[in-house]
Tab-separated table of C-alpha atoms in Angstrom:
chain	number	residue	atom	x	y	z
A	1	UNK	CA	134.899	60.788	194.069
A	2	UNK	CA	138.086	59.850	195.871
A	3	UNK	CA	140.162	62.268	193.790
A	4	UNK	CA	137.646	65.100	194.159
A	5	UNK	CA	137.376	64.678	197.915
A	6	UNK	CA	140.959	64.005	199.031
A	7	UNK	CA	143.123	66.093	196.736
A	8	UNK	CA	145.289	68.931	198.064
A	9	UNK	CA	143.100	71.392	196.169
A	10	UNK	CA	139.704	70.362	197.517
A	11	UNK	CA	140.698	69.413	201.093
A	12	UNK	CA	137.740	67.292	202.231
A	13	UNK	CA	134.659	69.087	201.015
A	14	UNK	CA	131.322	68.535	202.684
A	15	UNK	CA	128.426	66.760	200.997
A	16	UNK	CA	126.733	69.849	199.553
A	17	UNK	CA	129.898	71.474	198.209
A	18	UNK	CA	131.165	68.235	196.677
A	19	UNK	CA	127.788	67.572	195.031
A	20	UNK	CA	127.640	71.113	193.600
A	21	UNK	CA	131.169	70.763	192.228
A	22	UNK	CA	130.243	67.464	190.559
A	23	UNK	CA	126.898	68.523	189.135
A	24	UNK	CA	128.129	70.584	186.114
A	25	UNK	CA	130.398	67.798	184.828
A	26	UNK	CA	128.903	64.485	186.016
A	27	UNK	CA	125.555	62.826	186.515
A	28	UNK	CA	124.346	59.367	187.449
A	29	UNK	CA	121.211	58.051	189.156
A	30	UNK	CA	121.263	58.646	192.945
A	31	UNK	CA	124.380	60.817	192.601
A	32	UNK	CA	123.581	62.995	195.627
A	33	UNK	CA	122.992	59.939	197.816
A	34	UNK	CA	126.260	58.360	196.634
A	35	UNK	CA	128.214	61.536	197.398
A	36	UNK	CA	126.627	61.738	200.881
A	37	UNK	CA	127.414	58.057	201.510
A	38	UNK	CA	131.038	58.565	200.437
A	39	UNK	CA	131.615	61.667	202.596
A	40	UNK	CA	129.940	60.077	205.655
A	41	UNK	CA	132.369	57.139	205.468
A	42	UNK	CA	135.522	59.221	205.029
A	43	UNK	CA	137.757	58.416	208.014
A	44	UNK	CA	139.610	61.741	207.901
A	45	UNK	CA	136.336	63.713	207.873
A	46	UNK	CA	135.112	61.758	210.879
A	47	UNK	CA	138.293	62.621	212.762
A	48	UNK	CA	138.448	66.319	211.970
A	49	UNK	CA	134.976	67.730	211.267
A	50	UNK	CA	133.455	69.572	214.203
A	51	UNK	CA	129.802	69.076	215.084
A	52	UNK	CA	127.854	72.307	214.617
A	53	UNK	CA	124.958	73.069	216.934
A	54	UNK	CA	122.552	75.951	217.038
A	55	UNK	CA	123.774	78.865	219.203
A	56	UNK	CA	122.044	79.349	222.544
A	57	UNK	CA	120.427	82.558	223.728
A	58	UNK	CA	119.180	85.600	221.899
A	59	UNK	CA	121.338	87.019	219.178
A	60	UNK	CA	122.153	90.706	219.277
A	61	UNK	CA	122.660	91.755	215.707
A	62	UNK	CA	125.570	93.956	214.781
A	63	UNK	CA	125.169	96.793	212.308
A	64	UNK	CA	125.499	95.732	208.682
A	65	UNK	CA	128.918	96.787	207.358
A	66	UNK	CA	128.925	99.460	204.660
A	67	UNK	CA	132.443	99.159	203.270
A	68	UNK	CA	135.018	96.373	203.159
A	69	UNK	CA	137.530	96.154	205.998
A	70	UNK	CA	135.799	98.872	208.038
A	71	UNK	CA	134.189	96.355	210.389
A	72	UNK	CA	136.270	93.322	211.354
A	73	UNK	CA	136.233	90.459	213.831
A	74	UNK	CA	139.249	88.957	215.583
A	75	UNK	CA	139.920	85.778	217.465
A	76	UNK	CA	142.713	83.322	218.228
A	77	UNK	CA	143.369	79.652	217.718
A	78	UNK	CA	145.719	78.794	220.562
A	79	UNK	CA	147.479	75.796	222.092
A	80	UNK	CA	148.587	74.422	218.731
A	81	UNK	CA	151.728	72.289	218.493
A	82	UNK	CA	154.822	74.517	218.344
A	83	UNK	CA	156.294	74.573	214.848
A	84	UNK	CA	159.914	74.802	213.744
A	85	UNK	CA	159.431	78.574	213.334
A	86	UNK	CA	158.378	78.836	216.997
A	87	UNK	CA	154.730	79.740	216.428
A	88	UNK	CA	151.937	78.119	218.402
A	89	UNK	CA	148.856	80.248	217.684
A	90	UNK	CA	146.934	81.740	214.792
A	91	UNK	CA	145.439	85.231	214.894
A	92	UNK	CA	142.288	85.178	212.743
A	93	UNK	CA	141.036	88.523	211.426
A	94	UNK	CA	137.857	88.458	209.298
A	95	UNK	CA	136.232	91.280	207.329
A	96	UNK	CA	132.529	91.251	208.209
A	97	UNK	CA	131.375	92.436	204.767
A	98	UNK	CA	133.422	90.356	202.307
A	99	UNK	CA	134.186	87.444	204.682
A	100	UNK	CA	137.829	87.544	203.566
A	101	UNK	CA	140.321	86.730	206.281
A	102	UNK	CA	143.931	86.977	207.409
A	103	UNK	CA	145.473	83.995	209.208
A	104	UNK	CA	148.565	85.218	211.033
A	105	UNK	CA	150.832	82.644	212.707
A	106	UNK	CA	152.022	84.124	216.011
A	107	UNK	CA	153.425	83.206	219.379
A	108	UNK	CA	151.102	83.509	222.390
A	109	UNK	CA	151.331	87.296	222.483
A	110	UNK	CA	150.061	89.870	220.008
A	111	UNK	CA	151.522	93.236	219.214
A	112	UNK	CA	150.336	96.466	217.680
A	113	UNK	CA	153.173	96.127	215.150
A	114	UNK	CA	151.722	92.887	213.723
A	115	UNK	CA	148.219	94.407	213.623
A	116	UNK	CA	149.425	97.508	211.785
A	117	UNK	CA	151.565	95.468	209.363
A	118	UNK	CA	148.891	92.881	208.530
A	119	UNK	CA	145.656	94.913	208.655
A	120	UNK	CA	146.161	98.667	208.703
A	121	UNK	CA	148.792	98.818	205.935
A	122	UNK	CA	146.671	96.651	203.609
A	123	UNK	CA	143.153	97.851	204.417
A	124	UNK	CA	143.337	101.048	206.487
A	125	UNK	CA	142.139	101.657	210.038
A	126	UNK	CA	138.884	99.793	210.746
A	127	UNK	CA	135.862	101.613	212.179
A	128	UNK	CA	134.943	98.777	214.547
A	129	UNK	CA	136.460	95.564	215.868
A	130	UNK	CA	134.416	92.709	217.332
A	131	UNK	CA	136.267	90.215	219.498
A	132	UNK	CA	135.751	87.973	222.462
A	133	UNK	CA	136.837	88.986	225.948
A	134	UNK	CA	140.291	87.470	225.622
A	135	UNK	CA	142.754	89.142	228.023
A	136	UNK	CA	144.818	90.248	225.046
A	137	UNK	CA	141.862	92.244	223.699
A	138	UNK	CA	140.717	93.673	227.022
A	139	UNK	CA	144.111	94.959	228.137
A	140	UNK	CA	144.545	98.675	228.797
A	141	UNK	CA	147.173	98.904	226.069
A	142	UNK	CA	144.851	97.408	223.417
A	143	UNK	CA	141.958	99.694	224.427
A	144	UNK	CA	144.198	102.767	224.459
A	145	UNK	CA	145.724	101.792	221.105
A	146	UNK	CA	142.287	101.621	219.481
A	147	UNK	CA	141.133	104.823	221.163
A	148	UNK	CA	144.080	106.601	219.578
A	149	UNK	CA	143.285	105.081	216.175
A	150	UNK	CA	139.589	105.961	216.442
A	151	UNK	CA	138.351	102.364	216.328
A	152	UNK	CA	135.348	101.220	218.391
A	153	UNK	CA	135.838	97.935	220.251
A	154	UNK	CA	132.875	95.571	220.712
A	155	UNK	CA	133.220	92.510	222.937
A	156	UNK	CA	131.087	89.394	222.692
A	157	UNK	CA	129.713	87.712	225.776
A	158	UNK	CA	131.326	84.490	226.978
A	159	UNK	CA	129.718	81.345	225.527
A	160	UNK	CA	127.699	83.384	223.014
A	161	UNK	CA	129.759	83.069	219.843
A	162	UNK	CA	126.812	84.184	217.699
A	163	UNK	CA	127.941	87.787	218.300
A	164	UNK	CA	131.229	86.924	216.655
A	165	UNK	CA	129.874	84.208	214.385
A	166	UNK	CA	131.994	85.016	211.328
A	167	UNK	CA	135.356	84.562	212.989
A	168	UNK	CA	134.103	81.546	214.962
A	169	UNK	CA	132.843	79.824	211.803
A	170	UNK	CA	136.018	80.726	209.911
A	171	UNK	CA	138.066	79.243	212.749
A	172	UNK	CA	136.061	75.991	212.672
A	173	UNK	CA	136.619	75.652	208.933
A	174	UNK	CA	140.317	76.501	209.215
A	175	UNK	CA	140.853	73.974	212.024
A	176	UNK	CA	139.113	71.232	210.034
A	177	UNK	CA	141.207	71.945	206.946
A	178	UNK	CA	144.508	72.147	208.864
A	179	UNK	CA	143.805	68.870	210.677
A	180	UNK	CA	143.000	67.163	207.389
A	181	UNK	CA	146.182	68.518	205.762
A	182	UNK	CA	148.444	67.456	208.625
A	183	UNK	CA	146.828	63.999	208.896
A	184	UNK	CA	147.006	63.212	205.189
A	185	UNK	CA	150.014	65.177	203.933
A	186	UNK	CA	152.173	65.363	207.087
A	187	UNK	CA	154.318	68.288	208.181
A	188	UNK	CA	153.674	71.247	210.466
A	189	UNK	CA	150.361	73.113	210.407
A	190	UNK	CA	152.018	76.452	209.558
A	191	UNK	CA	153.180	75.157	206.147
A	192	UNK	CA	149.512	74.760	205.106
A	193	UNK	CA	148.231	78.023	206.595
A	194	UNK	CA	148.523	80.046	203.391
């Protein structure tokens, strides 16, 4: 269990995922209980795993995406320790249909050049973008840029992350994994981002 839970390839799986990975190859009486007991006592998991609570308020559903990378969500992970490369934030861009994501290490500011290089050149111009009301996303430049590209901008309400649940959940998972990597393997967070 120790090898399956703490290796660089598994990076601190939760109880359910670890049990499902074990099930095809191993079995013993009370296996699920033993896996749960092991994960609950993992010191690194206790330090890094965020507590997940039900979202508050009514959820306003977004339209179901029809094609990959036409409808995306964006958010930032900011205030990270500055790395040797001078980056201190991560720009998280998630496709709402396939749940695939881009994690772009950046400085505090974003630019249209990075967006075009990382998203538009690989996947085309999205039809809609969901983001929070971060000042970087509500700026006149950003709105004008997307007007020119023909992309609709949708903003979530403050403290209602269920509108933007995919990027928020992706961010929680990414933060947990990066913390675990840095705690156990050392080094800067940007070396583990890929």
